[in-house]
Amino acid sequence: MKVKKLLIGRDLKAGEFEFELKGTEDNVHQVKKNAVNGDVIFDTIEYTKVGTYHYMITEKDTKLQGVIYDKKVIKVTVTVTDNSSRILETKGRYDQDVKAFENSYTLPATPPKKGLPKTGTAVHYLAIFMDMILLVGAVYFIKKKISLEVEA
């Protein structure tokens, strides 16, 4: 089984998106990543009995910044038959014509900042230092004034 990954707004990188293949009857579960060309190819599934098997392919939201993820579910039905030579044959059918997941990317308005910004710490210490100088100066002048009054 194979699906396609499309990304609108920037170039697609290999391995940046993940897809799950889940089976309803036999619980086959595979997780695959996209190739640089957008192909997502799941491993071949071996069948041991005749029947109809249903699968769902979904994209995992890996929380990439600026990416809006496609929420669609692509359903695949595989029919296994026994030919006249007693060999099992498979025929896969997608329930929709669309076999691609299409995401869009928008550049963030402001680039993300690393760490927290330092806000006002230098100004805060400067204000305390200036207040201390004023206080020391005021005490000095008051003492000088008192000592001048005592001498007079």
mmCIF file with all atom_site columns, C-alpha atoms in Angstrom:
data_model
loop_
_atom_site.group_PDB
_atom_site.id
_atom_site.type_symbol
_atom_site.label_atom_id
_atom_site.label_alt_id
_atom_site.label_comp_id
_atom_site.label_asym_id
_atom_site.label_entity_id
_atom_site.label_seq_id
_atom_site.pdbx_PDB_ins_code
_atom_site.Cartn_x
_atom_site.Cartn_y
_atom_site.Cartn_z
_atom_site.occupancy
_atom_site.B_iso_or_equiv
_atom_site.pdbx_formal_charge
_atom_site.auth_seq_id
_atom_site.auth_comp_id
_atom_site.auth_asym_id
_atom_site.auth_atom_id
_atom_site.pdbx_PDB_model_num
ATOM 1   C CA . MET A 1 1   ? 0.000   0.000   0.000  1.00 0.00 ? 1   MET A CA 1
ATOM 2   C CA . LYS A 1 2   ? 1.182   3.456   -0.842 1.00 0.00 ? 2   LYS A CA 1
ATOM 3   C CA . VAL A 1 3   ? 0.010   7.038   -0.304 1.00 0.00 ? 3   VAL A CA 1
ATOM 4   C CA . LYS A 1 4   ? 1.447   10.420  -1.201 1.00 0.00 ? 4   LYS A CA 1
ATOM 5   C CA . LYS A 1 5   ? 2.372   13.378  1.026  1.00 0.00 ? 5   LYS A CA 1
ATOM 6   C CA . LEU A 1 6   ? 1.953   16.907  -0.326 1.00 0.00 ? 6   LEU A CA 1
ATOM 7   C CA . LEU A 1 7   ? 3.077   20.056  1.499  1.00 0.00 ? 7   LEU A CA 1
ATOM 8   C CA . ILE A 1 8   ? 1.958   23.480  0.299  1.00 0.00 ? 8   ILE A CA 1
ATOM 9   C CA . GLY A 1 9   ? 4.025   26.520  1.356  1.00 0.00 ? 9   GLY A CA 1
ATOM 10  C CA . ARG A 1 10  ? 7.532   25.038  1.602  1.00 0.00 ? 10  ARG A CA 1
ATOM 11  C CA . ASP A 1 11  ? 9.668   22.117  0.450  1.00 0.00 ? 11  ASP A CA 1
ATOM 12  C CA . LEU A 1 12  ? 8.963   18.699  1.892  1.00 0.00 ? 12  LEU A CA 1
ATOM 13  C CA . LYS A 1 13  ? 11.771  17.052  3.865  1.00 0.00 ? 13  LYS A CA 1
ATOM 14  C CA . ALA A 1 14  ? 12.299  13.300  4.096  1.00 0.00 ? 14  ALA A CA 1
ATOM 15  C CA . GLY A 1 15  ? 10.962  11.717  7.276  1.00 0.00 ? 15  GLY A CA 1
ATOM 16  C CA . GLU A 1 16  ? 9.212   14.750  8.747  1.00 0.00 ? 16  GLU A CA 1
ATOM 17  C CA . PHE A 1 17  ? 5.657   13.332  8.615  1.00 0.00 ? 17  PHE A CA 1
ATOM 18  C CA . GLU A 1 18  ? 4.381   10.004  10.029 1.00 0.00 ? 18  GLU A CA 1
ATOM 19  C CA . PHE A 1 19  ? 1.559   7.785   8.814  1.00 0.00 ? 19  PHE A CA 1
ATOM 20  C CA . GLU A 1 20  ? -0.228  4.844   10.424 1.00 0.00 ? 20  GLU A CA 1
ATOM 21  C CA . LEU A 1 21  ? -1.694  1.798   8.746  1.00 0.00 ? 21  LEU A CA 1
ATOM 22  C CA . LYS A 1 22  ? -4.277  0.062   10.908 1.00 0.00 ? 22  LYS A CA 1
ATOM 23  C CA . GLY A 1 23  ? -6.130  -3.106  10.040 1.00 0.00 ? 23  GLY A CA 1
ATOM 24  C CA . THR A 1 24  ? -9.594  -3.794  11.411 1.00 0.00 ? 24  THR A CA 1
ATOM 25  C CA . GLU A 1 25  ? -9.581  -7.590  11.257 1.00 0.00 ? 25  GLU A CA 1
ATOM 26  C CA . ASP A 1 26  ? -5.995  -8.647  11.816 1.00 0.00 ? 26  ASP A CA 1
ATOM 27  C CA . ASN A 1 27  ? -4.707  -5.578  13.682 1.00 0.00 ? 27  ASN A CA 1
ATOM 28  C CA . VAL A 1 28  ? -1.780  -4.970  11.349 1.00 0.00 ? 28  VAL A CA 1
ATOM 29  C CA . HIS A 1 29  ? -0.175  -1.776  12.527 1.00 0.00 ? 29  HIS A CA 1
ATOM 30  C CA . GLN A 1 30  ? 2.649   -0.021  10.741 1.00 0.00 ? 30  GLN A CA 1
ATOM 31  C CA . VAL A 1 31  ? 4.092   3.461   11.099 1.00 0.00 ? 31  VAL A CA 1
ATOM 32  C CA . LYS A 1 32  ? 5.995   4.900   8.137  1.00 0.00 ? 32  LYS A CA 1
ATOM 33  C CA . LYS A 1 33  ? 7.548   8.263   7.298  1.00 0.00 ? 33  LYS A CA 1
ATOM 34  C CA . ASN A 1 34  ? 7.490   10.126  4.008  1.00 0.00 ? 34  ASN A CA 1
ATOM 35  C CA . ALA A 1 35  ? 10.305  10.132  1.458  1.00 0.00 ? 35  ALA A CA 1
ATOM 36  C CA . VAL A 1 36  ? 11.618  13.445  0.088  1.00 0.00 ? 36  VAL A CA 1
ATOM 37  C CA . ASN A 1 37  ? 9.405   12.995  -3.012 1.00 0.00 ? 37  ASN A CA 1
ATOM 38  C CA . GLY A 1 38  ? 6.335   12.515  -0.771 1.00 0.00 ? 38  GLY A CA 1
ATOM 39  C CA . ASP A 1 39  ? 5.944   8.754   -1.190 1.00 0.00 ? 39  ASP A CA 1
ATOM 40  C CA . VAL A 1 40  ? 4.830   6.775   1.861  1.00 0.00 ? 40  VAL A CA 1
ATOM 41  C CA . ILE A 1 41  ? 5.214   3.044   1.251  1.00 0.00 ? 41  ILE A CA 1
ATOM 42  C CA . PHE A 1 42  ? 3.989   0.450   3.730  1.00 0.00 ? 42  PHE A CA 1
ATOM 43  C CA . ASP A 1 43  ? 5.513   -3.014  4.076  1.00 0.00 ? 43  ASP A CA 1
ATOM 44  C CA . THR A 1 44  ? 3.938   -5.900  2.181  1.00 0.00 ? 44  THR A CA 1
ATOM 45  C CA . ILE A 1 45  ? 1.346   -7.795  4.202  1.00 0.00 ? 45  ILE A CA 1
ATOM 46  C CA . GLU A 1 46  ? 1.271   -11.571 3.866  1.00 0.00 ? 46  GLU A CA 1
ATOM 47  C CA . TYR A 1 47  ? -2.105  -13.308 3.806  1.00 0.00 ? 47  TYR A CA 1
ATOM 48  C CA . THR A 1 48  ? -2.725  -16.939 4.717  1.00 0.00 ? 48  THR A CA 1
ATOM 49  C CA . LYS A 1 49  ? -6.463  -17.166 4.118  1.00 0.00 ? 49  LYS A CA 1
ATOM 50  C CA . VAL A 1 50  ? -9.072  -16.035 1.629  1.00 0.00 ? 50  VAL A CA 1
ATOM 51  C CA . GLY A 1 51  ? -11.151 -13.039 2.676  1.00 0.00 ? 51  GLY A CA 1
ATOM 52  C CA . THR A 1 52  ? -11.698 -9.306  2.596  1.00 0.00 ? 52  THR A CA 1
ATOM 53  C CA . TYR A 1 53  ? -9.488  -7.092  4.732  1.00 0.00 ? 53  TYR A CA 1
ATOM 54  C CA . HIS A 1 54  ? -10.080 -3.433  5.558  1.00 0.00 ? 54  HIS A CA 1
ATOM 55  C CA . TYR A 1 55  ? -7.374  -0.911  6.441  1.00 0.00 ? 55  TYR A CA 1
ATOM 56  C CA . MET A 1 56  ? -7.223  2.744   7.425  1.00 0.00 ? 56  MET A CA 1
ATOM 57  C CA . ILE A 1 57  ? -4.294  5.073   6.724  1.00 0.00 ? 57  ILE A CA 1
ATOM 58  C CA . THR A 1 58  ? -4.031  8.253   8.786  1.00 0.00 ? 58  THR A CA 1
ATOM 59  C CA . GLU A 1 59  ? -1.433  10.941  9.322  1.00 0.00 ? 59  GLU A CA 1
ATOM 60  C CA . LYS A 1 60  ? -0.082  11.522  12.826 1.00 0.00 ? 60  LYS A CA 1
ATOM 61  C CA . ASP A 1 61  ? -0.019  15.125  14.042 1.00 0.00 ? 61  ASP A CA 1
ATOM 62  C CA . THR A 1 62  ? 3.636   15.596  14.996 1.00 0.00 ? 62  THR A CA 1
ATOM 63  C CA . LYS A 1 63  ? 3.050   19.247  16.010 1.00 0.00 ? 63  LYS A CA 1
ATOM 64  C CA . LEU A 1 64  ? 5.400   20.886  13.505 1.00 0.00 ? 64  LEU A CA 1
ATOM 65  C CA . GLN A 1 65  ? 5.205   24.661  13.885 1.00 0.00 ? 65  GLN A CA 1
ATOM 66  C CA . GLY A 1 66  ? 3.272   26.408  11.124 1.00 0.00 ? 66  GLY A CA 1
ATOM 67  C CA . VAL A 1 67  ? 1.857   23.164  9.664  1.00 0.00 ? 67  VAL A CA 1
ATOM 68  C CA . ILE A 1 68  ? -1.876  22.544  9.312  1.00 0.00 ? 68  ILE A CA 1
ATOM 69  C CA . TYR A 1 69  ? -2.375  18.770  9.151  1.00 0.00 ? 69  TYR A CA 1
ATOM 70  C CA . ASP A 1 70  ? -4.722  16.852  6.871  1.00 0.00 ? 70  ASP A CA 1
ATOM 71  C CA . LYS A 1 71  ? -7.241  14.948  9.020  1.00 0.00 ? 71  LYS A CA 1
ATOM 72  C CA . LYS A 1 72  ? -8.494  12.630  6.291  1.00 0.00 ? 72  LYS A CA 1
ATOM 73  C CA . VAL A 1 73  ? -8.672  8.862   6.627  1.00 0.00 ? 73  VAL A CA 1
ATOM 74  C CA . ILE A 1 74  ? -7.809  6.850   3.533  1.00 0.00 ? 74  ILE A CA 1
ATOM 75  C CA . LYS A 1 75  ? -9.563  3.485   3.515  1.00 0.00 ? 75  LYS A CA 1
ATOM 76  C CA . VAL A 1 76  ? -8.207  0.497   1.614  1.00 0.00 ? 76  VAL A CA 1
ATOM 77  C CA . THR A 1 77  ? -9.948  -2.815  0.990  1.00 0.00 ? 77  THR A CA 1
ATOM 78  C CA . VAL A 1 78  ? -7.864  -5.867  0.080  1.00 0.00 ? 78  VAL A CA 1
ATOM 79  C CA . THR A 1 79  ? -9.615  -8.917  -1.355 1.00 0.00 ? 79  THR A CA 1
ATOM 80  C CA . VAL A 1 80  ? -7.735  -12.223 -1.120 1.00 0.00 ? 80  VAL A CA 1
ATOM 81  C CA . THR A 1 81  ? -8.864  -15.016 -3.448 1.00 0.00 ? 81  THR A CA 1
ATOM 82  C CA . ASP A 1 82  ? -7.662  -18.528 -4.221 1.00 0.00 ? 82  ASP A CA 1
ATOM 83  C CA . ASN A 1 83  ? -6.890  -19.016 -7.913 1.00 0.00 ? 83  ASN A CA 1
ATOM 84  C CA . SER A 1 84  ? -7.154  -22.367 -9.668 1.00 0.00 ? 84  SER A CA 1
ATOM 85  C CA . SER A 1 85  ? -3.506  -23.191 -8.827 1.00 0.00 ? 85  SER A CA 1
ATOM 86  C CA . ARG A 1 86  ? -4.234  -22.887 -5.093 1.00 0.00 ? 86  ARG A CA 1
ATOM 87  C CA . ILE A 1 87  ? -2.203  -19.671 -4.895 1.00 0.00 ? 87  ILE A CA 1
ATOM 88  C CA . LEU A 1 88  ? -3.619  -16.729 -2.987 1.00 0.00 ? 88  LEU A CA 1
ATOM 89  C CA . GLU A 1 89  ? -4.049  -13.578 -5.063 1.00 0.00 ? 89  GLU A CA 1
ATOM 90  C CA . THR A 1 90  ? -4.632  -10.113 -3.646 1.00 0.00 ? 90  THR A CA 1
ATOM 91  C CA . LYS A 1 91  ? -6.378  -7.127  -5.125 1.00 0.00 ? 91  LYS A CA 1
ATOM 92  C CA . GLY A 1 92  ? -6.333  -3.783  -3.331 1.00 0.00 ? 92  GLY A CA 1
ATOM 93  C CA . ARG A 1 93  ? -8.881  -1.010  -3.801 1.00 0.00 ? 93  ARG A CA 1
ATOM 94  C CA . TYR A 1 94  ? -8.846  2.481   -2.304 1.00 0.00 ? 94  TYR A CA 1
ATOM 95  C CA . ASP A 1 95  ? -12.308 3.615   -1.212 1.00 0.00 ? 95  ASP A CA 1
ATOM 96  C CA . GLN A 1 96  ? -11.637 7.114   -2.609 1.00 0.00 ? 96  GLN A CA 1
ATOM 97  C CA . ASP A 1 97  ? -9.793  8.378   -5.665 1.00 0.00 ? 97  ASP A CA 1
ATOM 98  C CA . VAL A 1 98  ? -7.652  10.633  -3.470 1.00 0.00 ? 98  VAL A CA 1
ATOM 99  C CA . LYS A 1 99  ? -4.582  8.785   -2.184 1.00 0.00 ? 99  LYS A CA 1
ATOM 100 C CA . ALA A 1 100 ? -2.705  11.814  -0.831 1.00 0.00 ? 100 ALA A CA 1
ATOM 101 C CA . PHE A 1 101 ? -2.473  13.757  2.396  1.00 0.00 ? 101 PHE A CA 1
ATOM 102 C CA . GLU A 1 102 ? -2.117  17.502  1.805  1.00 0.00 ? 102 GLU A CA 1
ATOM 103 C CA . ASN A 1 103 ? -0.773  19.764  4.530  1.00 0.00 ? 103 ASN A CA 1
ATOM 104 C CA . SER A 1 104 ? -0.200  23.491  4.342  1.00 0.00 ? 104 SER A CA 1
ATOM 105 C CA . TYR A 1 105 ? 2.611   25.493  5.890  1.00 0.00 ? 105 TYR A CA 1
ATOM 106 C CA . THR A 1 106 ? 2.475   29.136  6.907  1.00 0.00 ? 106 THR A CA 1
ATOM 107 C CA . LEU A 1 107 ? 5.537   30.993  8.064  1.00 0.00 ? 107 LEU A CA 1
ATOM 108 C CA . PRO A 1 108 ? 5.061   32.156  11.673 1.00 0.00 ? 108 PRO A CA 1
ATOM 109 C CA . ALA A 1 109 ? 4.512   35.938  12.017 1.00 0.00 ? 109 ALA A CA 1
ATOM 110 C CA . THR A 1 110 ? 7.483   36.265  14.345 1.00 0.00 ? 110 THR A CA 1
ATOM 111 C CA . PRO A 1 111 ? 10.297  33.755  14.546 1.00 0.00 ? 111 PRO A CA 1
ATOM 112 C CA . PRO A 1 112 ? 10.284  31.698  17.731 1.00 0.00 ? 112 PRO A CA 1
ATOM 113 C CA . LYS A 1 113 ? 12.582  32.983  20.465 1.00 0.00 ? 113 LYS A CA 1
ATOM 114 C CA . LYS A 1 114 ? 14.841  30.679  22.402 1.00 0.00 ? 114 LYS A CA 1
ATOM 115 C CA . GLY A 1 115 ? 14.433  30.974  26.160 1.00 0.00 ? 115 GLY A CA 1
ATOM 116 C CA . LEU A 1 116 ? 12.689  33.689  28.086 1.00 0.00 ? 116 LEU A CA 1
ATOM 117 C CA . PRO A 1 117 ? 13.528  37.343  27.452 1.00 0.00 ? 117 PRO A CA 1
ATOM 118 C CA . LYS A 1 118 ? 15.269  39.323  30.189 1.00 0.00 ? 118 LYS A CA 1
ATOM 119 C CA . THR A 1 119 ? 12.940  42.141  31.090 1.00 0.00 ? 119 THR A CA 1
ATOM 120 C CA . GLY A 1 120 ? 13.854  45.094  33.278 1.00 0.00 ? 120 GLY A CA 1
ATOM 121 C CA . THR A 1 121 ? 16.454  43.481  35.539 1.00 0.00 ? 121 THR A CA 1
ATOM 122 C CA . ALA A 1 122 ? 19.190  46.068  34.779 1.00 0.00 ? 122 ALA A CA 1
ATOM 123 C CA . VAL A 1 123 ? 16.800  49.009  35.219 1.00 0.00 ? 123 VAL A CA 1
ATOM 124 C CA . HIS A 1 124 ? 15.546  47.613  38.519 1.00 0.00 ? 124 HIS A CA 1
ATOM 125 C CA . TYR A 1 125 ? 19.050  47.349  40.028 1.00 0.00 ? 125 TYR A CA 1
ATOM 126 C CA . LEU A 1 126 ? 19.965  50.790  38.710 1.00 0.00 ? 126 LEU A CA 1
ATOM 127 C CA . ALA A 1 127 ? 16.943  52.356  40.430 1.00 0.00 ? 127 ALA A CA 1
ATOM 128 C CA . ILE A 1 128 ? 17.835  50.717  43.767 1.00 0.00 ? 128 ILE A CA 1
ATOM 129 C CA . PHE A 1 129 ? 21.469  51.857  43.436 1.00 0.00 ? 129 PHE A CA 1
ATOM 130 C CA . MET A 1 130 ? 20.402  55.460  42.695 1.00 0.00 ? 130 MET A CA 1
ATOM 131 C CA . ASP A 1 131 ? 18.020  55.468  45.692 1.00 0.00 ? 131 ASP A CA 1
ATOM 132 C CA . MET A 1 132 ? 20.838  54.262  47.962 1.00 0.00 ? 132 MET A CA 1
ATOM 133 C CA . ILE A 1 133 ? 23.159  57.062  46.751 1.00 0.00 ? 133 ILE A CA 1
ATOM 134 C CA . LEU A 1 134 ? 20.437  59.661  47.401 1.00 0.00 ? 134 LEU A CA 1
ATOM 135 C CA . LEU A 1 135 ? 19.806  58.244  50.873 1.00 0.00 ? 135 LEU A CA 1
ATOM 136 C CA . VAL A 1 136 ? 23.521  58.264  51.785 1.00 0.00 ? 136 VAL A CA 1
ATOM 137 C CA . GLY A 1 137 ? 23.815  61.825  50.449 1.00 0.00 ? 137 GLY A CA 1
ATOM 138 C CA . ALA A 1 138 ? 20.795  62.980  52.452 1.00 0.00 ? 138 ALA A CA 1
ATOM 139 C CA . VAL A 1 139 ? 22.162  61.439  55.669 1.00 0.00 ? 139 VAL A CA 1
ATOM 140 C CA . TYR A 1 140 ? 25.560  63.078  55.045 1.00 0.00 ? 140 TYR A CA 1
ATOM 141 C CA . PHE A 1 141 ? 24.058  66.542  54.546 1.00 0.00 ? 141 PHE A CA 1
ATOM 142 C CA . ILE A 1 142 ? 21.771  66.213  57.586 1.00 0.00 ? 142 ILE A CA 1
ATOM 143 C CA . LYS A 1 143 ? 24.735  65.219  59.797 1.00 0.00 ? 143 LYS A CA 1
ATOM 144 C CA . LYS A 1 144 ? 26.810  68.078  58.387 1.00 0.00 ? 144 LYS A CA 1
ATOM 145 C CA . LYS A 1 145 ? 23.977  70.543  59.054 1.00 0.00 ? 145 LYS A CA 1
ATOM 146 C CA . ILE A 1 146 ? 23.582  69.272  62.648 1.00 0.00 ? 146 ILE A CA 1
ATOM 147 C CA . SER A 1 147 ? 27.342  69.520  63.287 1.00 0.00 ? 147 SER A CA 1
ATOM 148 C CA . LEU A 1 148 ? 27.403  73.093  61.937 1.00 0.00 ? 148 LEU A CA 1
ATOM 149 C CA . GLU A 1 149 ? 24.492  74.094  64.219 1.00 0.00 ? 149 GLU A CA 1
ATOM 150 C CA . VAL A 1 150 ? 26.253  72.614  67.268 1.00 0.00 ? 150 VAL A CA 1
ATOM 151 C CA . GLU A 1 151 ? 29.462  74.571  66.542 1.00 0.00 ? 151 GLU A CA 1
ATOM 152 C CA . ALA A 1 152 ? 27.651  77.848  66.120 1.00 0.00 ? 152 ALA A CA 1
#
